[in-house]
Amino acid sequence: MTTDTTIISNPKQNTDISELKPELSDIGLVRPDHSKNVFIDWLTTVDHKKIGLMYGTLALFFLLVGGLEALVIRTQLAVPENDLISAQRYNQLFTMHGTTMIFLAIMPLNAAFFNFLVPLQIGARDVAFPRINAFSLWAFVAGALVVNFGWILQALEAFGLFSASGPTAGMNDFVPAMGWFGYAPITGKEFTGAGTDFWIMGLQILGVASISASFNFIVTIINMRAPGVKMMRLPVFTWMTLIVSLLIIFAFPAITIALAQLMFDRVFGTNFFSVAGGGQPILWQHLFWIFGHPEVYILVLPAMGIVSEVLPTFARKPLFGYAIVVFSGAVIGFLGFAVWSHHMFTTGLGKIATAAFSLLTMAIAVPTGVKIFNWVGTLWGGKIRFHAPMIFALGFVWMFMMGGFSGIMHSSAPADAQQQDSYFVIAHFHYVAIGGILLAIVSGIYYWLPKMIGRMWQGKLNIWVGILTVVGLNITFFPMHFLGLLGMPRRTHTYLSGFGWETYNLVCTIGSYILAFGVLLLLVDIIRCFRSKIPAGNDPWDARTLEWATSSPPKVYNFAQTPIVNARDAFWADKYGPLDRKMGMVDESHGIHMPSQSWMPLIASFGFIPLGLGMSLMQAGVPYAGYTAILGLVILVLGIALWAIEGPGGYHLHPNKQSH
Amino acid sequence: MSQEVAHDDSHHNLMVKNKKLLMWLFLGSDCMFFGTLISTHLIYRKLYPEEFDPTLLFSLELTSFSTFILLMSSFLMALSVSAMHKGEIKSFRRNVIGVIFFGLIFLGCQVYEFAHFVHEGLTLSTGTFGSTFYLMTGTHGVHVAIGVFWLISMLFYSKGGNMEAHKNAVDVETAGLYWHFVDIVWIVIFTVVYLIEFIA
Ligand code: HEM
Ligand SMILES: [Cu+2]
């Protein structure tokens, strides 16, 4: 059902796309459609596939940044009483490491897959609101810049190009250094400088990006499915996208408001969390974790979705218990809102609350376990093929389970009192984050990159990536369980010898370099894939879902003709199923309508940069910071207004339909 | 085939237009925003019952008046939606002007109220009460202001006969959803922040 040639019909012309006369928008500006300039084309794109690729590229960059930060941390901890970096720098590094990995690496990596895959998996031409989608991407870029702005200042200072003056002078404090969950009261302006403000405003902007993207995905999945793609026929990855998007729109408001309150405390002198004025620091903890626990499922559910696609493809069996996998995903999402206080067992919640949160946390392990059994059930009796995606997916199941076990261990409040704030917790969440999420994402990259760029992997580097990451992560994080139980606290700049921590720490550090080498090889392998001469073809893995039915890479319009779906694993059924399960095609002889590209999403969201920086610097007393913030707001509002006025526009395509 | 028809409204699984669904989702999310603000206020109110006595400051007459005005604006909003559905652009514009006017009155009352409170000594940094009160009611005020701005731009847009029932009814309906929601939120705030204080 794919097509090779594309004929554009325009009342006047009938030539190829680049020759189409650019249209004028409703405000009389030339629309940046079919630009021959690559930069203009990508900066103004509204194509979900290009947006997905940009999310992915940026996220991989931040994965490297966060990884580098982690390596410096581990190097500092390699031996006792090390003084490679100062304590303050150490605080900056673990804060930015956590913030970067969660908000700038894993979330956007997930977003890359959402963007690229969801419209393809449901047989749509794009997301429901292509321009809002572009806005989300660029707002993410703006937020990332604001969060990291302190590093830029620090670098400028190191080269003698900048020196701090005013209230923050001498504090050397433009980089956030209060931990990724920013507990009050250390975020008060008495204790931390401009770094905290960059962090607040940056996260706020990233929140806007995530929430707006999520609205888009929910509407897309609910409303834009091709005929026959019933909800219970959606690929599991799309289901998980839906659930995660719902989690985002309901969980992010708690932190948005908490961040706004904190910002008011710092800039306008309110007393939400400042103890002197009656504020209660514990309130921050509640608001943060009401967001924070759903957030860990926001991170992991897409990974579960990826694995639920990869395992059936390479076991050549349908997913075992599809309905139960979907349902337990929903239960996890729902329960995720009811367990936040398990991060606060040691704060003295009271017996009843502690018991309740403890029980609910244990309960959430049930749907998680159910999923694992379903994955094992999928493998059972399958004709397993050990290609790279499968290897990483199996790695996920195994490693994620390890993280789940330690999770259940600290769902028990008395046990957690020992583990809280120790390296045991670090071990727990790195098993779920790296062993779970990252391995699944790598599996997803190996699985879908050929679809995304049309080229096939070459060589056997993937085996080394697999060995090094899995071995490296175990060497790094398994000893941390012991370190935690031996009492080593997390967020320690250095330690004395004689507690029995030396060997474990050294082993962890060696492991982290092995892991880092594995990630580096992954990037090399990705670059090799881009340069590969082997065409991927539509369906290199003999896969099951709709995205494999179209060309690799898919054309702008995704499907020459909208498919009509008659089965759950639509493409598999089309290939091997009975006649009444094969796909049909919607008659679209009148042509396809494509949305126009636009500068406005980019302009509007880049208003966030002066807005965020200005608000941050206002607290530090930098002159004209307030005006900068107002300027940013004006750009934002103007961008949105012009966006509304310019109209969606659009042009028609007539894909040649000859083949099926 | 006209472009609008072929574009995003060509096919829907639910019988709801994309824009309207988006607004519903936004409102769901917005509930959480206001939920957090209102609960912060109530938590501190319960924690420090003696910190501040709002009954000495609140003017129930004024706030009841502005609440009533906002309710009436919702009524006019409903009329404009129905006018748009029938394609009666004139009547639509008349009603929207009413909504904008009432919205501005509400905002005026709020500005007056804030100025008065600050004058009486309740500022952003007055304990926790000042903080929670202003951030919560201020956020609501910003919502009203955005609504007014939105309706004003619609009013301008509809001037040259740009708006037609089959095309723009969904836009007006979406704005209406927003406006009603902001109104409902105010009723909650009015009840749990203002009225309850006078019961005890
Ligand atoms: C079986 C399911 C899970 C259970 C029962 C569980 C339980 C817990 C508990 C009780 C804590 C608090 C530990 C403490 O601070 O003393 C915790 C921390 C954490 N968990 Fe999990 N967890 C589970 C799965 C996950 C998943 C899937 C993720 C992420 C993808 C995750 C990420 C984290 C993170 C990041 C923290 C540490 C937060 C911090 O203090 O910085 N957990 N987990
Ligand atoms: Cu948690």
PDB file of N, CA and C in Angstrom, chain A residues 396-450:
ATOM      1  N   PHE A 396      15.684  -5.440  29.549  1.00  0.00           N
ATOM      2  CA  PHE A 396      14.739  -4.627  30.305  1.00  0.00           C
ATOM      3  C   PHE A 396      13.963  -5.475  31.306  1.00  0.00           C
ATOM      4  N   VAL A 397      13.367  -6.573  30.832  1.00  0.00           N
ATOM      5  CA  VAL A 397      12.496  -7.360  31.703  1.00  0.00           C
ATOM      6  C   VAL A 397      13.255  -7.794  32.966  1.00  0.00           C
ATOM      7  N   TRP A 398      14.458  -8.211  32.736  1.00  0.00           N
ATOM      8  CA  TRP A 398      15.257  -8.765  33.806  1.00  0.00           C
ATOM      9  C   TRP A 398      15.724  -7.669  34.777  1.00  0.00           C
ATOM     10  N   MET A 399      16.295  -6.602  34.214  1.00  0.00           N
ATOM     11  CA  MET A 399      16.851  -5.534  35.051  1.00  0.00           C
ATOM     12  C   MET A 399      15.762  -4.732  35.741  1.00  0.00           C
ATOM     13  N   PHE A 400      14.669  -4.497  35.023  1.00  0.00           N
ATOM     14  CA  PHE A 400      13.574  -3.752  35.629  1.00  0.00           C
ATOM     15  C   PHE A 400      13.031  -4.500  36.839  1.00  0.00           C
ATOM     16  N   MET A 401      13.012  -5.810  36.723  1.00  0.00           N
ATOM     17  CA  MET A 401      12.509  -6.627  37.823  1.00  0.00           C
ATOM     18  C   MET A 401      13.383  -6.439  39.063  1.00  0.00           C
ATOM     19  N   MET A 402      14.686  -6.341  38.854  1.00  0.00           N
ATOM     20  CA  MET A 402      15.580  -6.102  39.990  1.00  0.00           C
ATOM     21  C   MET A 402      15.221  -4.796  40.698  1.00  0.00           C
ATOM     22  N   GLY A 403      14.994  -3.756  39.908  1.00  0.00           N
ATOM     23  CA  GLY A 403      14.607  -2.478  40.503  1.00  0.00           C
ATOM     24  C   GLY A 403      13.268  -2.575  41.199  1.00  0.00           C
ATOM     25  N   GLY A 404      12.368  -3.368  40.620  1.00  0.00           N
ATOM     26  CA  GLY A 404      11.070  -3.560  41.254  1.00  0.00           C
ATOM     27  C   GLY A 404      11.191  -4.230  42.606  1.00  0.00           C
ATOM     28  N   PHE A 405      12.108  -5.204  42.691  1.00  0.00           N
ATOM     29  CA  PHE A 405      12.285  -5.892  43.985  1.00  0.00           C
ATOM     30  C   PHE A 405      12.720  -4.923  45.078  1.00  0.00           C
ATOM     31  N   SER A 406      13.732  -4.083  44.762  1.00  0.00           N
ATOM     32  CA  SER A 406      14.155  -3.162  45.821  1.00  0.00           C
ATOM     33  C   SER A 406      13.055  -2.138  46.089  1.00  0.00           C
ATOM     34  N   GLY A 407      12.245  -1.826  45.072  1.00  0.00           N
ATOM     35  CA  GLY A 407      11.098  -0.939  45.292  1.00  0.00           C
ATOM     36  C   GLY A 407      10.157  -1.522  46.320  1.00  0.00           C
ATOM     37  N   ILE A 408       9.834  -2.816  46.153  1.00  0.00           N
ATOM     38  CA  ILE A 408       8.947  -3.442  47.126  1.00  0.00           C
ATOM     39  C   ILE A 408       9.595  -3.453  48.506  1.00  0.00           C
ATOM     40  N   MET A 409      10.917  -3.610  48.519  1.00  0.00           N
ATOM     41  CA  MET A 409      11.576  -3.603  49.823  1.00  0.00           C
ATOM     42  C   MET A 409      11.343  -2.280  50.538  1.00  0.00           C
ATOM     43  N   HIS A 410      11.467  -1.161  49.832  1.00  0.00           N
ATOM     44  CA  HIS A 410      11.213   0.053  50.603  1.00  0.00           C
ATOM     45  C   HIS A 410       9.764   0.515  50.612  1.00  0.00           C
ATOM     46  N   SER A 411       8.885  -0.318  50.122  1.00  0.00           N
ATOM     47  CA  SER A 411       7.480   0.007  50.387  1.00  0.00           C
ATOM     48  C   SER A 411       7.141  -0.313  51.835  1.00  0.00           C
ATOM     49  N   SER A 412       7.969  -1.105  52.478  1.00  0.00           N
ATOM     50  CA  SER A 412       7.751  -1.383  53.889  1.00  0.00           C
ATOM     51  C   SER A 412       8.387  -0.263  54.712  1.00  0.00           C
ATOM     52  N   ALA A 413       7.532   0.486  55.403  1.00  0.00           N
ATOM     53  CA  ALA A 413       8.009   1.717  56.049  1.00  0.00           C
ATOM     54  C   ALA A 413       9.188   1.507  57.003  1.00  0.00           C
ATOM     55  N   PRO A 414       9.154   0.489  57.855  1.00  0.00           N
ATOM     56  CA  PRO A 414      10.296   0.336  58.764  1.00  0.00           C
ATOM     57  C   PRO A 414      11.595   0.050  58.010  1.00  0.00           C
ATOM     58  N   ALA A 415      11.503  -0.763  56.961  1.00  0.00           N
ATOM     59  CA  ALA A 415      12.704  -1.021  56.171  1.00  0.00           C
ATOM     60  C   ALA A 415      13.162   0.258  55.500  1.00  0.00           C
ATOM     61  N   ASP A 416      12.200   1.009  54.997  1.00  0.00           N
ATOM     62  CA  ASP A 416      12.568   2.223  54.275  1.00  0.00           C
ATOM     63  C   ASP A 416      13.243   3.234  55.187  1.00  0.00           C
ATOM     64  N   ALA A 417      12.892   3.204  56.472  1.00  0.00           N
ATOM     65  CA  ALA A 417      13.545   4.128  57.401  1.00  0.00           C
ATOM     66  C   ALA A 417      15.050   3.910  57.384  1.00  0.00           C
ATOM     67  N   GLN A 418      15.470   2.685  57.128  1.00  0.00           N
ATOM     68  CA  GLN A 418      16.901   2.409  57.014  1.00  0.00           C
ATOM     69  C   GLN A 418      17.457   2.796  55.648  1.00  0.00           C
ATOM     70  N   GLN A 419      16.610   2.654  54.635  1.00  0.00           N
ATOM     71  CA  GLN A 419      17.124   2.802  53.268  1.00  0.00           C
ATOM     72  C   GLN A 419      17.041   4.230  52.759  1.00  0.00           C
ATOM     73  N   GLN A 420      16.090   4.968  53.279  1.00  0.00           N
ATOM     74  CA  GLN A 420      15.854   6.339  52.808  1.00  0.00           C
ATOM     75  C   GLN A 420      17.152   7.142  52.828  1.00  0.00           C
ATOM     76  N   ASP A 421      17.352   7.902  51.749  1.00  0.00           N
ATOM     77  CA  ASP A 421      18.500   8.788  51.691  1.00  0.00           C
ATOM     78  C   ASP A 421      19.838   8.062  51.767  1.00  0.00           C
ATOM     79  N   SER A 422      19.827   6.771  51.472  1.00  0.00           N
ATOM     80  CA  SER A 422      21.103   6.056  51.437  1.00  0.00           C
ATOM     81  C   SER A 422      21.335   5.589  49.994  1.00  0.00           C
ATOM     82  N   TYR A 423      22.473   4.998  49.764  1.00  0.00           N
ATOM     83  CA  TYR A 423      22.775   4.510  48.424  1.00  0.00           C
ATOM     84  C   TYR A 423      21.855   3.380  47.980  1.00  0.00           C
ATOM     85  N   PHE A 424      21.117   2.791  48.929  1.00  0.00           N
ATOM     86  CA  PHE A 424      20.177   1.741  48.545  1.00  0.00           C
ATOM     87  C   PHE A 424      19.121   2.302  47.597  1.00  0.00           C
ATOM     88  N   VAL A 425      18.638   3.495  47.905  1.00  0.00           N
ATOM     89  CA  VAL A 425      17.634   4.121  47.045  1.00  0.00           C
ATOM     90  C   VAL A 425      18.230   4.462  45.682  1.00  0.00           C
ATOM     91  N   ILE A 426      19.489   4.890  45.699  1.00  0.00           N
ATOM     92  CA  ILE A 426      20.155   5.166  44.418  1.00  0.00           C
ATOM     93  C   ILE A 426      20.195   3.898  43.567  1.00  0.00           C
ATOM     94  N   ALA A 427      20.521   2.776  44.226  1.00  0.00           N
ATOM     95  CA  ALA A 427      20.550   1.512  43.484  1.00  0.00           C
ATOM     96  C   ALA A 427      19.173   1.208  42.923  1.00  0.00           C
ATOM     97  N   HIS A 428      18.147   1.352  43.763  1.00  0.00           N
ATOM     98  CA  HIS A 428      16.773   1.079  43.313  1.00  0.00           C
ATOM     99  C   HIS A 428      16.435   1.857  42.057  1.00  0.00           C
ATOM    100  N   PHE A 429      16.560   3.175  42.138  1.00  0.00           N
ATOM    101  CA  PHE A 429      15.994   3.886  40.992  1.00  0.00           C
ATOM    102  C   PHE A 429      16.903   3.883  39.776  1.00  0.00           C
ATOM    103  N   HIS A 430      18.171   3.515  39.964  1.00  0.00           N
ATOM    104  CA  HIS A 430      18.947   3.358  38.740  1.00  0.00           C
ATOM    105  C   HIS A 430      18.685   2.017  38.065  1.00  0.00           C
ATOM    106  N   TYR A 431      18.314   1.015  38.836  1.00  0.00           N
ATOM    107  CA  TYR A 431      17.891  -0.230  38.166  1.00  0.00           C
ATOM    108  C   TYR A 431      16.630   0.003  37.360  1.00  0.00           C
ATOM    109  N   VAL A 432      15.661   0.755  37.918  1.00  0.00           N
ATOM    110  CA  VAL A 432      14.464   1.016  37.107  1.00  0.00           C
ATOM    111  C   VAL A 432      14.759   2.009  35.990  1.00  0.00           C
ATOM    112  N   ALA A 433      15.628   2.993  36.268  1.00  0.00           N
ATOM    113  CA  ALA A 433      15.828   4.039  35.263  1.00  0.00           C
ATOM    114  C   ALA A 433      16.747   3.580  34.135  1.00  0.00           C
ATOM    115  N   ILE A 434      17.860   2.968  34.463  1.00  0.00           N
ATOM    116  CA  ILE A 434      18.778   2.545  33.405  1.00  0.00           C
ATOM    117  C   ILE A 434      18.442   1.134  32.947  1.00  0.00           C
ATOM    118  N   GLY A 435      18.406   0.203  33.946  1.00  0.00           N
ATOM    119  CA  GLY A 435      18.096  -1.172  33.597  1.00  0.00           C
ATOM    120  C   GLY A 435      16.715  -1.280  32.986  1.00  0.00           C
ATOM    121  N   GLY A 436      15.794  -0.460  33.471  1.00  0.00           N
ATOM    122  CA  GLY A 436      14.455  -0.494  32.914  1.00  0.00           C
ATOM    123  C   GLY A 436      14.354   0.434  31.719  1.00  0.00           C
ATOM    124  N   ILE A 437      14.157   1.707  32.016  1.00  0.00           N
ATOM    125  CA  ILE A 437      13.778   2.649  30.964  1.00  0.00           C
ATOM    126  C   ILE A 437      14.813   2.741  29.850  1.00  0.00           C
ATOM    127  N   LEU A 438      16.070   2.940  30.232  1.00  0.00           N
ATOM    128  CA  LEU A 438      17.055   3.195  29.177  1.00  0.00           C
ATOM    129  C   LEU A 438      17.239   1.973  28.275  1.00  0.00           C
ATOM    130  N   LEU A 439      17.281   0.776  28.861  1.00  0.00           N
ATOM    131  CA  LEU A 439      17.424  -0.417  28.008  1.00  0.00           C
ATOM    132  C   LEU A 439      16.242  -0.523  27.058  1.00  0.00           C
ATOM    133  N   ALA A 440      15.045  -0.212  27.560  1.00  0.00           N
ATOM    134  CA  ALA A 440      13.875  -0.285  26.683  1.00  0.00           C
ATOM    135  C   ALA A 440      13.977   0.746  25.577  1.00  0.00           C
ATOM    136  N   ILE A 441      14.473   1.927  25.920  1.00  0.00           N
ATOM    137  CA  ILE A 441      14.605   2.959  24.894  1.00  0.00           C
ATOM    138  C   ILE A 441      15.638   2.526  23.846  1.00  0.00           C
ATOM    139  N   VAL A 442      16.734   1.937  24.304  1.00  0.00           N
ATOM    140  CA  VAL A 442      17.728   1.458  23.340  1.00  0.00           C
ATOM    141  C   VAL A 442      17.104   0.373  22.459  1.00  0.00           C
ATOM    142  N   SER A 443      16.323  -0.490  23.083  1.00  0.00           N
ATOM    143  CA  SER A 443      15.620  -1.500  22.294  1.00  0.00           C
ATOM    144  C   SER A 443      14.746  -0.822  21.251  1.00  0.00           C
ATOM    145  N   GLY A 444      14.041   0.231  21.661  1.00  0.00           N
ATOM    146  CA  GLY A 444      13.188   0.976  20.733  1.00  0.00           C
ATOM    147  C   GLY A 444      13.992   1.604  19.607  1.00  0.00           C
ATOM    148  N   ILE A 445      15.173   2.116  19.953  1.00  0.00           N
ATOM    149  CA  ILE A 445      16.013   2.727  18.916  1.00  0.00           C
ATOM    150  C   ILE A 445      16.417   1.666  17.897  1.00  0.00           C
ATOM    151  N   TYR A 446      16.860   0.499  18.401  1.00  0.00           N
ATOM    152  CA  TYR A 446      17.263  -0.554  17.466  1.00  0.00           C
ATOM    153  C   TYR A 446      16.094  -1.037  16.613  1.00  0.00           C
ATOM    154  N   TYR A 447      14.906  -1.000  17.224  1.00  0.00           N
ATOM    155  CA  TYR A 447      13.731  -1.516  16.524  1.00  0.00           C
ATOM    156  C   TYR A 447      13.249  -0.531  15.460  1.00  0.00           C
ATOM    157  N   TRP A 448      13.125   0.751  15.835  1.00  0.00           N
ATOM    158  CA  TRP A 448      12.428   1.693  14.955  1.00  0.00           C
ATOM    159  C   TRP A 448      13.333   2.593  14.129  1.00  0.00           C
ATOM    160  N   LEU A 449      14.622   2.692  14.478  1.00  0.00           N
ATOM    161  CA  LEU A 449      15.448   3.613  13.689  1.00  0.00           C
ATOM    162  C   LEU A 449      15.422   3.277  12.195  1.00  0.00           C
ATOM    163  N   PRO A 450      15.477   1.999  11.812  1.00  0.00           N
ATOM    164  CA  PRO A 450      15.379   1.701  10.369  1.00  0.00           C
ATOM    165  C   PRO A 450      14.094   2.259   9.758  1.00  0.00           C
TER     166      PRO A 450
END
